[in-house]
Structure formats: C-alpha cells, structure tokens
Amino acid sequence: MASVSDCYKQSLLPSFLYSSIPNSFSLDRLLNANNPSFGAWHTSKLDAPAPSLSPSIKTRTFMIASPNEPGKKIEMYSPQFYAACTVGGILSCGLTHMAVTPLDLVKCNMQIDPAKYKGISSGFGVLLKEQGLRGFFRGWVPTLLGYSAQGACKFGFYEFFKKYYSDLAGPEYFAKYKTLIYLAGSASAEVIADVALCPFEAVKVRVQTQPGFARGLSDGLPKFVKSEGVLGLYKGIVPLWGRQIPYTMMKFASFETIVEMIYKYGIPTPKDQCSKSLQLGVSFAGGYVAGVFCAIVSHPADNLVSFLNNAKGATVGDAVKKLGLWGLFTRGLPLRIVMIGTLTGAQWGIYDAFKVFVGLPTTGGVAPAAANAATVLAKA
C-alpha cells in the first residue's frame, strides 16, 4: 500500500510547473528518527518497484525545473531548455503586441485610409471621436492569441535552428560565419511562426479597419471564413512572410551582433560576471536598436499585408497602384519605428527575464558552438 500511496502523491503534484519535488523536508527521515524498526520497514517498501497505475505516468519529464530548487539547473539545449524558450516567446510576443494595440490600430488605418487618418495625432483623434476609448483596443484578442502562437514558434525554433546550424558549421566556421547562422536560424523559425500567426492576423486587420465588421475574434473569424473561405485566412501568407522573415532576420541577427559589441566594447566586465539586472538592460537596449532596423526593412510588406487583408480580392498590383512605391515604403513608417522599437526592446527584455527566472543565461554574448566546445572540454 505504501508504494501505491506514493504514486498517488506524485500524481497530485503540480507537475506542469516543476520537474521534481523539493527535498528540504524528509518524512522518511522523521520516521526513522522516531522509530528505527518502522523506518527500516518503510524504507524497504518504498525501495520496491511500484506498479504502474497508468501509462500516462512517466518517470522522465520534459517540464521546466522549479526556480526554487537551487540544485536543479536546466541543461542548455535540452528539451527543458527549448520548452523554457517557447514559454518565454509566448510571454514576450503575446503581451507586448497586445499592449501596443492602440498604436497598431492607428497604423493600420493610416495605411488603409490615408485621406481620413492623415497622421498619428489626428488618427488617435478620429478613433477617439468615432469609437471612444474602447475602440483603441479593438482586435486585442486575435492580437494576443496570434502573436503568442507566433512567439512560441519564433523563439523556440530560433534557439533550435541556431544550435543546429552551429553544430553543422562547427566552432571554426561558426566564428567566421555566425551572422549567416543567425540569419538562417531566424528565417527558418519565422517560416513556421507565420503559419501560426496568419489566420489571426487576417481577422485582426479586418476587425480593426472595418468598423461594424465584428467585435473581435469570436464573431470575426466565422464571418471571415463565411465570406472568403478557410483558404482566405492564408491569402496574406506570402506578404506576411515578406514582412516577417526580413523583420525577424534583422531582429535576431542585429540583436546578437549589438549585444556582442556592447559586451566587447562597452562593458569592461565579462558577461558571466555582470549582474542579472545589467544583462537585462543590455538585452532591452540591444532589442530597441534592433527594432528600429526591423521596422525599416519590413515596412513595405507591412503595408501590403494591411492592404490585402482589408480589401476583398485585392492583389499586390492593386496595392502598388494605389499606394505608389514611395507610399509603400514610407506611409505609417514613423509610427511603426516607435512601435517596433519599443516592442522589440520589450520583447527581448521579457524573454531574457523569463530565462533568468528559470535559471538560464540571457541571449547573446556567447556563441553556441563555442559554449558547446567549452562544455565538451570541461567534461574531458
């Protein structure tokens, strides 16, 4: 009965949070101290193999270790590591994009109806007059869900592909071509991430730019599918890739380079000797500068995505004809630079803060191939 009871105790633990039980207090130790004979019998029973109660109960887990367990550390590039990066990506992208919904709303309307929404301040004024304060957060649900799914894939798969391509190249070639590896890893991750984002983005743009179309995702998604079919949710996938892949390549490659330069030239102390607060400050600063570059590179495709998702049956040619090449590159750009700079800085700050919370180092400053080589040498 002791072994069965032990299994039930294990099954009732919050295993979705922690991978093991803190052992600061031992019931067996207390029993042994008070009654040695009972303690010996109890220990022998616990040492016996317990019957399997359910095939769903596993002896190994891929869950993230509790930060309250100082002896438990997440091994770099383990399944737990990638799980932590995925959760960090959900938090960083979902929360930040939802927070800047008012800016995104004005930006989308400036792209779709420039005659009505002539500037940033006037755009906010028009929205406030016509829709009130509630109108500033129209479309926040598809924004939160869509960018949470995108963030999970973007950050999780980036860490995976960065390590994978680094291992293929080896330490010597990684040192020579690390920027190309950052670019390849981020592009590979974003291809997958945009497949998750695209349906939510289509509904979001329609809800935000067509007042009266729907209140949000719950009624907007069925209306969109009824009007344009399921495949209509993905009609903007190519422009979305055109916007997001250059954006993400710039976001990760420039961030890694900027952070490396800050630690190399701006901070005399090695990264592993810097405080966590300083490392997180470097992450935010590097992310903000990277975000400015991202906004400039990806803005033409952002205009295309907004135009195509707003107008039924519209084509890229229609967008170029109506907006013009200059408008394609510049319309709504100042607002997007502010939005994306702040957004990207906050994303890197939240992502690395979560990594620090679960006991992982912040991103950047240490090459994966070099770190892996150092680990191998240390074990030799």
mmCIF file of C-alpha atoms in Angstrom, residues 12-373:
data_model
loop_
_atom_site.group_PDB
_atom_site.id
_atom_site.type_symbol
_atom_site.label_atom_id
_atom_site.label_comp_id
_atom_site.label_asym_id
_atom_site.label_seq_id
_atom_site.Cartn_x
_atom_site.Cartn_y
_atom_site.Cartn_z
ATOM 1 C CA LEU A 12 -1.200 15.007 -7.370
ATOM 2 C CA LEU A 13 1.837 17.283 -7.524
ATOM 3 C CA PRO A 14 1.718 20.259 -9.928
ATOM 4 C CA SER A 15 3.956 18.523 -12.465
ATOM 5 C CA PHE A 16 3.001 21.051 -15.137
ATOM 6 C CA LEU A 17 5.196 23.509 -13.280
ATOM 7 C CA TYR A 18 8.016 21.575 -11.694
ATOM 8 C CA SER A 19 10.016 18.531 -12.679
ATOM 9 C CA SER A 20 10.817 17.300 -9.186
ATOM 10 C CA ILE A 21 9.916 17.695 -5.524
ATOM 11 C CA PRO A 22 11.992 19.915 -3.240
ATOM 12 C CA ASN A 23 13.625 17.676 -0.647
ATOM 13 C CA SER A 24 14.280 20.185 2.133
ATOM 14 C CA PHE A 25 11.995 18.118 4.415
ATOM 15 C CA SER A 26 12.021 14.315 4.520
ATOM 16 C CA LEU A 27 9.161 12.342 6.052
ATOM 17 C CA ASP A 28 11.255 9.166 5.916
ATOM 18 C CA ARG A 29 13.978 10.855 7.965
ATOM 19 C CA LEU A 30 11.414 11.776 10.646
ATOM 20 C CA LEU A 31 10.014 8.237 10.754
ATOM 21 C CA ASN A 32 13.483 6.721 11.019
ATOM 22 C CA ALA A 33 14.380 9.049 13.905
ATOM 23 C CA ASN A 34 11.268 8.238 15.945
ATOM 24 C CA ASN A 35 11.002 4.513 15.200
ATOM 25 C CA PRO A 36 14.060 2.846 13.642
ATOM 26 C CA SER A 37 12.349 -0.501 13.092
ATOM 27 C CA PHE A 38 9.358 1.067 11.390
ATOM 28 C CA GLY A 39 11.644 3.333 9.388
ATOM 29 C CA ALA A 40 13.635 0.369 8.077
ATOM 30 C CA TRP A 41 10.416 -1.475 7.088
ATOM 31 C CA HIS A 42 9.011 1.688 5.450
ATOM 32 C CA THR A 43 12.236 2.294 3.502
ATOM 33 C CA SER A 44 12.321 -1.281 2.195
ATOM 34 C CA LYS A 45 8.754 -0.919 0.988
ATOM 35 C CA LEU A 46 9.478 2.346 -0.788
ATOM 36 C CA ASP A 47 12.557 0.851 -2.436
ATOM 37 C CA ALA A 48 10.443 -1.896 -4.015
ATOM 38 C CA PRO A 49 9.299 -1.236 -7.605
ATOM 39 C CA ALA A 50 5.881 0.400 -7.678
ATOM 40 C CA PRO A 51 3.175 -0.964 -10.000
ATOM 41 C CA SER A 52 2.311 1.270 -12.926
ATOM 42 C CA LEU A 53 -1.059 2.845 -12.308
ATOM 43 C CA SER A 54 -1.429 4.428 -15.706
ATOM 44 C CA PRO A 55 0.599 4.515 -18.947
ATOM 45 C CA SER A 56 0.353 8.309 -18.725
ATOM 46 C CA ILE A 57 2.595 8.363 -15.596
ATOM 47 C CA LYS A 58 6.195 8.684 -16.780
ATOM 48 C CA THR A 59 9.431 8.500 -14.838
ATOM 49 C CA ARG A 60 11.016 11.163 -17.067
ATOM 50 C CA THR A 61 9.620 14.582 -17.827
ATOM 51 C CA PHE A 62 10.347 17.486 -20.148
ATOM 52 C CA MET A 63 8.920 20.035 -17.728
ATOM 53 C CA ILE A 64 10.790 23.139 -16.597
ATOM 54 C CA ALA A 65 12.585 22.801 -13.263
ATOM 55 C CA SER A 66 11.347 24.903 -10.366
ATOM 56 C CA PRO A 67 13.368 28.098 -9.767
ATOM 57 C CA ASN A 68 13.015 27.298 -6.034
ATOM 58 C CA GLU A 69 15.238 24.256 -6.444
ATOM 59 C CA PRO A 70 18.798 25.650 -6.424
ATOM 60 C CA GLY A 71 20.278 22.237 -7.129
ATOM 61 C CA LYS A 72 18.219 21.786 -10.280
ATOM 62 C CA LYS A 73 19.506 23.568 -13.357
ATOM 63 C CA ILE A 74 18.167 23.412 -16.876
ATOM 64 C CA GLU A 75 20.777 21.942 -19.174
ATOM 65 C CA MET A 76 21.497 24.096 -22.190
ATOM 66 C CA TYR A 77 19.893 22.834 -25.428
ATOM 67 C CA SER A 78 17.939 20.133 -23.585
ATOM 68 C CA PRO A 79 14.175 19.617 -24.103
ATOM 69 C CA GLN A 80 13.604 21.637 -20.933
ATOM 70 C CA PHE A 81 15.696 24.468 -22.395
ATOM 71 C CA TYR A 82 13.602 24.635 -25.573
ATOM 72 C CA ALA A 83 10.391 24.418 -23.516
ATOM 73 C CA ALA A 84 11.538 27.409 -21.461
ATOM 74 C CA CYS A 85 12.399 29.366 -24.625
ATOM 75 C CA THR A 86 8.961 28.579 -26.055
ATOM 76 C CA VAL A 87 7.170 29.846 -22.938
ATOM 77 C CA GLY A 88 9.380 32.935 -22.911
ATOM 78 C CA GLY A 89 8.463 33.590 -26.541
ATOM 79 C CA ILE A 90 4.747 33.329 -25.764
ATOM 80 C CA LEU A 91 5.042 35.876 -22.972
ATOM 81 C CA SER A 92 7.309 38.275 -24.846
ATOM 82 C CA CYS A 93 5.366 38.451 -28.112
ATOM 83 C CA GLY A 94 1.787 37.991 -26.913
ATOM 84 C CA LEU A 95 1.881 40.543 -24.097
ATOM 85 C CA THR A 96 3.848 43.223 -25.949
ATOM 86 C CA HIS A 97 1.775 43.133 -29.138
ATOM 87 C CA MET A 98 -1.425 43.293 -27.105
ATOM 88 C CA ALA A 99 -0.057 46.295 -25.172
ATOM 89 C CA VAL A 100 0.584 48.304 -28.357
ATOM 90 C CA THR A 101 -2.818 47.512 -29.897
ATOM 91 C CA PRO A 102 -3.799 51.236 -29.988
ATOM 92 C CA LEU A 103 -0.656 52.126 -31.952
ATOM 93 C CA ASP A 104 -1.184 49.181 -34.286
ATOM 94 C CA LEU A 105 -4.801 50.203 -34.812
ATOM 95 C CA VAL A 106 -3.868 53.749 -35.867
ATOM 96 C CA LYS A 107 -1.036 52.461 -38.058
ATOM 97 C CA CYS A 108 -3.295 50.013 -39.921
ATOM 98 C CA ASN A 109 -5.943 52.684 -40.548
ATOM 99 C CA MET A 110 -3.301 55.151 -41.779
ATOM 100 C CA GLN A 111 -2.191 52.512 -44.282
ATOM 101 C CA ILE A 112 -5.723 51.703 -45.444
ATOM 102 C CA ASP A 113 -7.372 55.159 -45.409
ATOM 103 C CA PRO A 114 -4.666 57.884 -45.516
ATOM 104 C CA ALA A 115 -7.187 60.551 -46.506
ATOM 105 C CA LYS A 116 -9.039 60.099 -43.224
ATOM 106 C CA TYR A 117 -6.115 59.150 -40.973
ATOM 107 C CA LYS A 118 -3.560 61.737 -42.041
ATOM 108 C CA GLY A 119 -1.175 61.486 -39.100
ATOM 109 C CA ILE A 120 -0.520 59.891 -35.744
ATOM 110 C CA SER A 121 -2.164 62.514 -33.547
ATOM 111 C CA SER A 122 -5.096 63.093 -35.896
ATOM 112 C CA GLY A 123 -5.521 59.327 -36.236
ATOM 113 C CA PHE A 124 -5.925 58.941 -32.496
ATOM 114 C CA GLY A 125 -8.352 61.856 -32.527
ATOM 115 C CA VAL A 126 -10.523 60.279 -35.229
ATOM 116 C CA LEU A 127 -10.633 56.951 -33.394
ATOM 117 C CA LEU A 128 -11.490 58.596 -30.091
ATOM 118 C CA LYS A 129 -14.273 60.670 -31.656
ATOM 119 C CA GLU A 130 -15.851 57.814 -33.618
ATOM 120 C CA GLN A 131 -15.340 54.804 -31.343
ATOM 121 C CA GLY A 132 -14.460 56.100 -27.881
ATOM 122 C CA LEU A 133 -11.765 54.705 -25.593
ATOM 123 C CA ARG A 134 -12.917 51.122 -26.130
ATOM 124 C CA GLY A 135 -12.154 51.469 -29.818
ATOM 125 C CA PHE A 136 -8.416 51.725 -29.109
ATOM 126 C CA PHE A 137 -8.283 48.058 -28.130
ATOM 127 C CA ARG A 138 -10.477 46.631 -30.868
ATOM 128 C CA GLY A 139 -8.944 43.376 -32.078
ATOM 129 C CA TRP A 140 -6.868 42.713 -28.957
ATOM 130 C CA VAL A 141 -7.931 39.049 -28.691
ATOM 131 C CA PRO A 142 -6.671 37.922 -32.131
ATOM 132 C CA THR A 143 -3.586 40.050 -31.466
ATOM 133 C CA LEU A 144 -2.866 38.294 -28.156
ATOM 134 C CA LEU A 145 -3.541 34.759 -29.406
ATOM 135 C CA GLY A 146 -1.918 35.196 -32.807
ATOM 136 C CA TYR A 147 1.312 36.724 -31.583
ATOM 137 C CA SER A 148 1.520 34.320 -28.642
ATOM 138 C CA ALA A 149 1.477 31.431 -31.119
ATOM 139 C CA GLN A 150 3.975 33.237 -33.313
ATOM 140 C CA GLY A 151 6.266 33.996 -30.370
ATOM 141 C CA ALA A 152 6.268 30.377 -29.240
ATOM 142 C CA CYS A 153 7.450 29.206 -32.658
ATOM 143 C CA LYS A 154 9.731 32.180 -33.328
ATOM 144 C CA PHE A 155 11.855 31.999 -30.180
ATOM 145 C CA GLY A 156 11.642 28.256 -29.606
ATOM 146 C CA PHE A 157 12.602 27.303 -33.147
ATOM 147 C CA TYR A 158 15.222 30.064 -33.388
ATOM 148 C CA GLU A 159 17.121 28.606 -30.443
ATOM 149 C CA PHE A 160 16.803 25.151 -32.015
ATOM 150 C CA PHE A 161 17.933 26.171 -35.513
ATOM 151 C CA LYS A 162 20.727 28.380 -34.182
ATOM 152 C CA LYS A 163 22.178 25.430 -32.280
ATOM 153 C CA TYR A 164 21.551 23.026 -35.186
ATOM 154 C CA TYR A 165 23.282 25.209 -37.773
ATOM 155 C CA SER A 166 26.090 25.995 -35.322
ATOM 156 C CA ASP A 167 26.756 22.298 -34.842
ATOM 157 C CA LEU A 168 26.755 21.753 -38.597
ATOM 158 C CA ALA A 169 29.272 24.539 -39.089
ATOM 159 C CA GLY A 170 31.496 23.704 -36.111
ATOM 160 C CA PRO A 171 33.310 26.194 -33.839
ATOM 161 C CA GLU A 172 35.772 27.400 -36.502
ATOM 162 C CA TYR A 173 33.225 28.151 -39.224
ATOM 163 C CA PHE A 174 30.721 29.475 -36.706
ATOM 164 C CA ALA A 175 33.227 32.134 -35.658
ATOM 165 C CA LYS A 176 33.642 33.163 -39.312
ATOM 166 C CA TYR A 177 30.016 32.989 -40.422
ATOM 167 C CA LYS A 178 27.997 33.433 -37.222
ATOM 168 C CA THR A 179 25.894 36.255 -38.685
ATOM 169 C CA LEU A 180 24.824 33.974 -41.547
ATOM 170 C CA ILE A 181 23.900 31.314 -38.993
ATOM 171 C CA TYR A 182 21.807 33.842 -37.050
ATOM 172 C CA LEU A 183 20.092 34.858 -40.288
ATOM 173 C CA ALA A 184 19.418 31.276 -41.374
ATOM 174 C CA GLY A 185 18.165 30.215 -37.959
ATOM 175 C CA SER A 186 15.781 33.149 -37.588
ATOM 176 C CA ALA A 187 14.450 32.796 -41.156
ATOM 177 C CA SER A 188 13.766 29.080 -40.642
ATOM 178 C CA ALA A 189 11.920 29.779 -37.410
ATOM 179 C CA GLU A 190 9.824 32.602 -38.878
ATOM 180 C CA VAL A 191 8.552 30.480 -41.773
ATOM 181 C CA ILE A 192 6.934 28.197 -39.199
ATOM 182 C CA ALA A 193 5.833 31.016 -36.890
ATOM 183 C CA ASP A 194 3.919 32.863 -39.626
ATOM 184 C CA VAL A 195 1.825 29.806 -40.440
ATOM 185 C CA ALA A 196 0.563 30.005 -36.860
ATOM 186 C CA LEU A 197 0.062 33.786 -36.994
ATOM 187 C CA CYS A 198 -1.573 34.275 -40.412
ATOM 188 C CA PRO A 199 -5.235 33.401 -39.631
ATOM 189 C CA PHE A 200 -5.272 35.626 -36.546
ATOM 190 C CA GLU A 201 -3.599 38.475 -38.430
ATOM 191 C CA ALA A 202 -6.211 38.322 -41.204
ATOM 192 C CA VAL A 203 -9.096 38.600 -38.738
ATOM 193 C CA LYS A 204 -7.307 41.284 -36.701
ATOM 194 C CA VAL A 205 -6.790 43.603 -39.681
ATOM 195 C CA ARG A 206 -10.395 43.178 -40.850
ATOM 196 C CA VAL A 207 -11.780 43.904 -37.361
ATOM 197 C CA GLN A 208 -9.531 46.939 -36.872
ATOM 198 C CA THR A 209 -10.011 48.584 -40.273
ATOM 199 C CA GLN A 210 -13.699 47.871 -40.968
ATOM 200 C CA PRO A 211 -15.887 49.220 -38.146
ATOM 201 C CA GLY A 212 -19.014 47.137 -37.782
ATOM 202 C CA PHE A 213 -17.478 44.026 -39.337
ATOM 203 C CA ALA A 214 -17.137 42.266 -35.991
ATOM 204 C CA ARG A 215 -16.401 42.951 -32.336
ATOM 205 C CA GLY A 216 -13.466 40.552 -32.134
ATOM 206 C CA LEU A 217 -12.203 37.062 -32.877
ATOM 207 C CA SER A 218 -15.231 35.060 -31.745
ATOM 208 C CA ASP A 219 -17.612 36.630 -34.271
ATOM 209 C CA GLY A 220 -14.985 37.909 -36.723
ATOM 210 C CA LEU A 221 -13.467 34.512 -37.556
ATOM 211 C CA PRO A 222 -16.774 32.873 -38.626
ATOM 212 C CA LYS A 223 -17.683 35.921 -40.715
ATOM 213 C CA PHE A 224 -14.298 35.946 -42.399
ATOM 214 C CA VAL A 225 -14.460 32.216 -43.205
ATOM 215 C CA LYS A 226 -18.033 32.527 -44.486
ATOM 216 C CA SER A 227 -17.030 35.410 -46.744
ATOM 217 C CA GLU A 228 -13.710 34.135 -48.119
ATOM 218 C CA GLY A 229 -13.400 30.504 -47.070
ATOM 219 C CA VAL A 230 -10.780 28.846 -44.897
ATOM 220 C CA LEU A 231 -8.069 29.406 -47.502
ATOM 221 C CA GLY A 232 -8.878 33.116 -47.372
ATOM 222 C CA LEU A 233 -7.289 33.176 -43.928
ATOM 223 C CA TYR A 234 -3.977 32.425 -45.639
ATOM 224 C CA LYS A 235 -4.245 34.708 -48.657
ATOM 225 C CA GLY A 236 -1.836 37.081 -46.935
ATOM 226 C CA ILE A 237 0.767 34.423 -46.066
ATOM 227 C CA VAL A 238 3.226 35.407 -48.811
ATOM 228 C CA PRO A 239 3.190 39.143 -47.959
ATOM 229 C CA LEU A 240 3.315 38.133 -44.279
ATOM 230 C CA TRP A 241 6.462 36.108 -44.957
ATOM 231 C CA GLY A 242 7.739 39.095 -46.937
ATOM 232 C CA ARG A 243 7.198 41.310 -43.895
ATOM 233 C CA GLN A 244 8.086 38.971 -41.044
ATOM 234 C CA ILE A 245 11.063 36.999 -42.404
ATOM 235 C CA PRO A 246 13.220 40.105 -43.134
ATOM 236 C CA TYR A 247 11.978 41.602 -39.855
ATOM 237 C CA THR A 248 12.928 38.521 -37.835
ATOM 238 C CA MET A 249 16.256 38.049 -39.589
ATOM 239 C CA MET A 250 17.129 41.646 -38.751
ATOM 240 C CA LYS A 251 15.682 41.293 -35.250
ATOM 241 C CA PHE A 252 17.800 38.311 -34.230
ATOM 242 C CA ALA A 253 20.990 38.881 -36.230
ATOM 243 C CA SER A 254 21.296 42.566 -35.338
ATOM 244 C CA PHE A 255 20.401 41.863 -31.707
ATOM 245 C CA GLU A 256 23.062 39.167 -31.389
ATOM 246 C CA THR A 257 25.644 41.465 -33.026
ATOM 247 C CA ILE A 258 24.705 44.551 -30.975
ATOM 248 C CA VAL A 259 24.749 42.635 -27.689
ATOM 249 C CA GLU A 260 28.110 41.088 -28.539
ATOM 250 C CA MET A 261 29.525 44.541 -29.338
ATOM 251 C CA ILE A 262 28.148 46.017 -26.099
ATOM 252 C CA TYR A 263 29.837 43.341 -24.020
ATOM 253 C CA LYS A 264 33.025 43.559 -26.083
ATOM 254 C CA TYR A 265 33.448 47.320 -26.289
ATOM 255 C CA GLY A 266 31.020 48.961 -23.872
ATOM 256 C CA ILE A 267 31.287 46.879 -20.699
ATOM 257 C CA PRO A 268 34.746 46.060 -19.299
ATOM 258 C CA THR A 269 33.415 43.152 -17.207
ATOM 259 C CA PRO A 270 32.838 39.725 -18.840
ATOM 260 C CA LYS A 271 29.187 38.869 -19.315
ATOM 261 C CA ASP A 272 29.155 35.990 -16.827
ATOM 262 C CA GLN A 273 30.431 38.382 -14.135
ATOM 263 C CA CYS A 274 27.818 41.076 -14.824
ATOM 264 C CA SER A 275 24.734 41.348 -12.633
ATOM 265 C CA LYS A 276 21.459 39.985 -13.982
ATOM 266 C CA SER A 277 19.923 43.471 -13.969
ATOM 267 C CA LEU A 278 22.770 44.781 -16.133
ATOM 268 C CA GLN A 279 22.423 41.851 -18.535
ATOM 269 C CA LEU A 280 18.681 42.504 -18.859
ATOM 270 C CA GLY A 281 19.401 46.187 -19.501
ATOM 271 C CA VAL A 282 21.747 45.183 -22.314
ATOM 272 C CA SER A 283 19.008 42.931 -23.724
ATOM 273 C CA PHE A 284 16.479 45.788 -23.773
ATOM 274 C CA ALA A 285 18.925 48.276 -25.316
ATOM 275 C CA GLY A 286 20.052 45.807 -27.978
ATOM 276 C CA GLY A 287 16.450 44.906 -28.715
ATOM 277 C CA TYR A 288 15.353 48.526 -29.128
ATOM 278 C CA VAL A 289 18.133 49.366 -31.605
ATOM 279 C CA ALA A 290 17.448 46.142 -33.497
ATOM 280 C CA GLY A 291 13.740 47.047 -33.614
ATOM 281 C CA VAL A 292 14.435 50.311 -35.455
ATOM 282 C CA PHE A 293 16.262 48.409 -38.186
ATOM 283 C CA CYS A 294 13.454 45.837 -38.270
ATOM 284 C CA ALA A 295 10.771 48.456 -38.854
ATOM 285 C CA ILE A 296 12.584 49.994 -41.815
ATOM 286 C CA VAL A 297 13.342 46.671 -43.511
ATOM 287 C CA SER A 298 9.876 45.157 -43.161
ATOM 288 C CA HIS A 299 7.634 48.209 -43.631
ATOM 289 C CA PRO A 300 6.781 47.855 -47.359
ATOM 290 C CA ALA A 301 5.500 44.318 -46.780
ATOM 291 C CA ASP A 302 3.561 45.519 -43.723
ATOM 292 C CA ASN A 303 1.703 47.981 -45.927
ATOM 293 C CA LEU A 304 0.920 45.163 -48.359
ATOM 294 C CA VAL A 305 -0.416 42.879 -45.607
ATOM 295 C CA SER A 306 -2.735 45.600 -44.303
ATOM 296 C CA PHE A 307 -3.999 46.440 -47.810
ATOM 297 C CA LEU A 308 -4.634 42.821 -48.871
ATOM 298 C CA ASN A 309 -6.395 41.787 -45.663
ATOM 299 C CA ASN A 310 -8.636 44.848 -45.750
ATOM 300 C CA ALA A 311 -9.891 44.632 -49.354
ATOM 301 C CA LYS A 312 -11.614 41.504 -50.632
ATOM 302 C CA GLY A 313 -9.996 40.159 -53.801
ATOM 303 C CA ALA A 314 -7.212 42.757 -53.761
ATOM 304 C CA THR A 315 -3.830 41.941 -55.309
ATOM 305 C CA VAL A 316 -0.269 43.150 -54.802
ATOM 306 C CA GLY A 317 -0.578 45.102 -58.068
ATOM 307 C CA ASP A 318 -3.641 46.911 -56.723
ATOM 308 C CA ALA A 319 -1.709 47.873 -53.584
ATOM 309 C CA VAL A 320 1.270 49.228 -55.528
ATOM 310 C CA LYS A 321 -1.027 51.135 -57.872
ATOM 311 C CA LYS A 322 -2.989 52.781 -55.075
ATOM 312 C CA LEU A 323 -0.181 53.407 -52.569
ATOM 313 C CA GLY A 324 2.675 54.019 -55.000
ATOM 314 C CA LEU A 325 6.254 52.884 -54.362
ATOM 315 C CA TRP A 326 7.072 55.866 -52.158
ATOM 316 C CA GLY A 327 3.918 55.369 -50.111
ATOM 317 C CA LEU A 328 4.667 51.664 -49.843
ATOM 318 C CA PHE A 329 7.988 52.419 -48.148
ATOM 319 C CA THR A 330 7.034 55.477 -46.076
ATOM 320 C CA ARG A 331 3.333 55.533 -45.222
ATOM 321 C CA GLY A 332 2.999 54.978 -41.475
ATOM 322 C CA LEU A 333 6.771 54.437 -41.067
ATOM 323 C CA PRO A 334 7.490 56.948 -38.220
ATOM 324 C CA LEU A 335 4.764 55.423 -36.061
ATOM 325 C CA ARG A 336 5.946 51.920 -36.876
ATOM 326 C CA ILE A 337 9.547 52.789 -35.914
ATOM 327 C CA VAL A 338 8.354 53.962 -32.492
ATOM 328 C CA MET A 339 6.072 50.954 -32.111
ATOM 329 C CA ILE A 340 8.506 48.288 -33.312
ATOM 330 C CA GLY A 341 11.500 49.769 -31.481
ATOM 331 C CA THR A 342 9.644 49.746 -28.173
ATOM 332 C CA LEU A 343 8.055 46.399 -28.963
ATOM 333 C CA THR A 344 11.299 44.638 -29.853
ATOM 334 C CA GLY A 345 13.165 46.067 -26.877
ATOM 335 C CA ALA A 346 10.388 44.952 -24.526
ATOM 336 C CA GLN A 347 10.235 41.510 -26.155
ATOM 337 C CA TRP A 348 13.925 40.845 -25.607
ATOM 338 C CA GLY A 349 13.639 42.195 -22.066
ATOM 339 C CA ILE A 350 10.708 39.917 -21.181
ATOM 340 C CA TYR A 351 12.192 36.906 -22.973
ATOM 341 C CA ASP A 352 15.544 37.145 -21.223
ATOM 342 C CA ALA A 353 13.894 37.985 -17.883
ATOM 343 C CA PHE A 354 11.970 34.724 -18.104
ATOM 344 C CA LYS A 355 15.139 32.844 -18.987
ATOM 345 C CA VAL A 356 16.866 34.334 -15.946
ATOM 346 C CA PHE A 357 13.837 33.421 -13.804
ATOM 347 C CA VAL A 358 14.173 29.720 -14.698
ATOM 348 C CA GLY A 359 17.955 29.789 -14.265
ATOM 349 C CA LEU A 360 19.136 30.256 -17.852
ATOM 350 C CA PRO A 361 21.643 32.844 -19.154
ATOM 351 C CA THR A 362 20.453 35.808 -21.206
ATOM 352 C CA THR A 363 20.668 35.685 -25.004
ATOM 353 C CA GLY A 364 23.762 36.828 -26.857
ATOM 354 C CA GLY A 365 27.394 37.354 -25.963
ATOM 355 C CA VAL A 366 28.311 33.648 -26.042
ATOM 356 C CA ALA A 367 28.432 31.653 -29.268
ATOM 357 C CA PRO A 368 26.530 28.309 -29.120
ATOM 358 C CA ALA A 369 29.325 26.429 -30.863
ATOM 359 C CA ALA A 370 31.956 27.941 -28.579
ATOM 360 C CA ALA A 371 29.900 27.237 -25.475
ATOM 361 C CA ASN A 372 29.343 23.660 -26.606
ATOM 362 C CA ALA A 373 33.069 23.204 -27.253
#
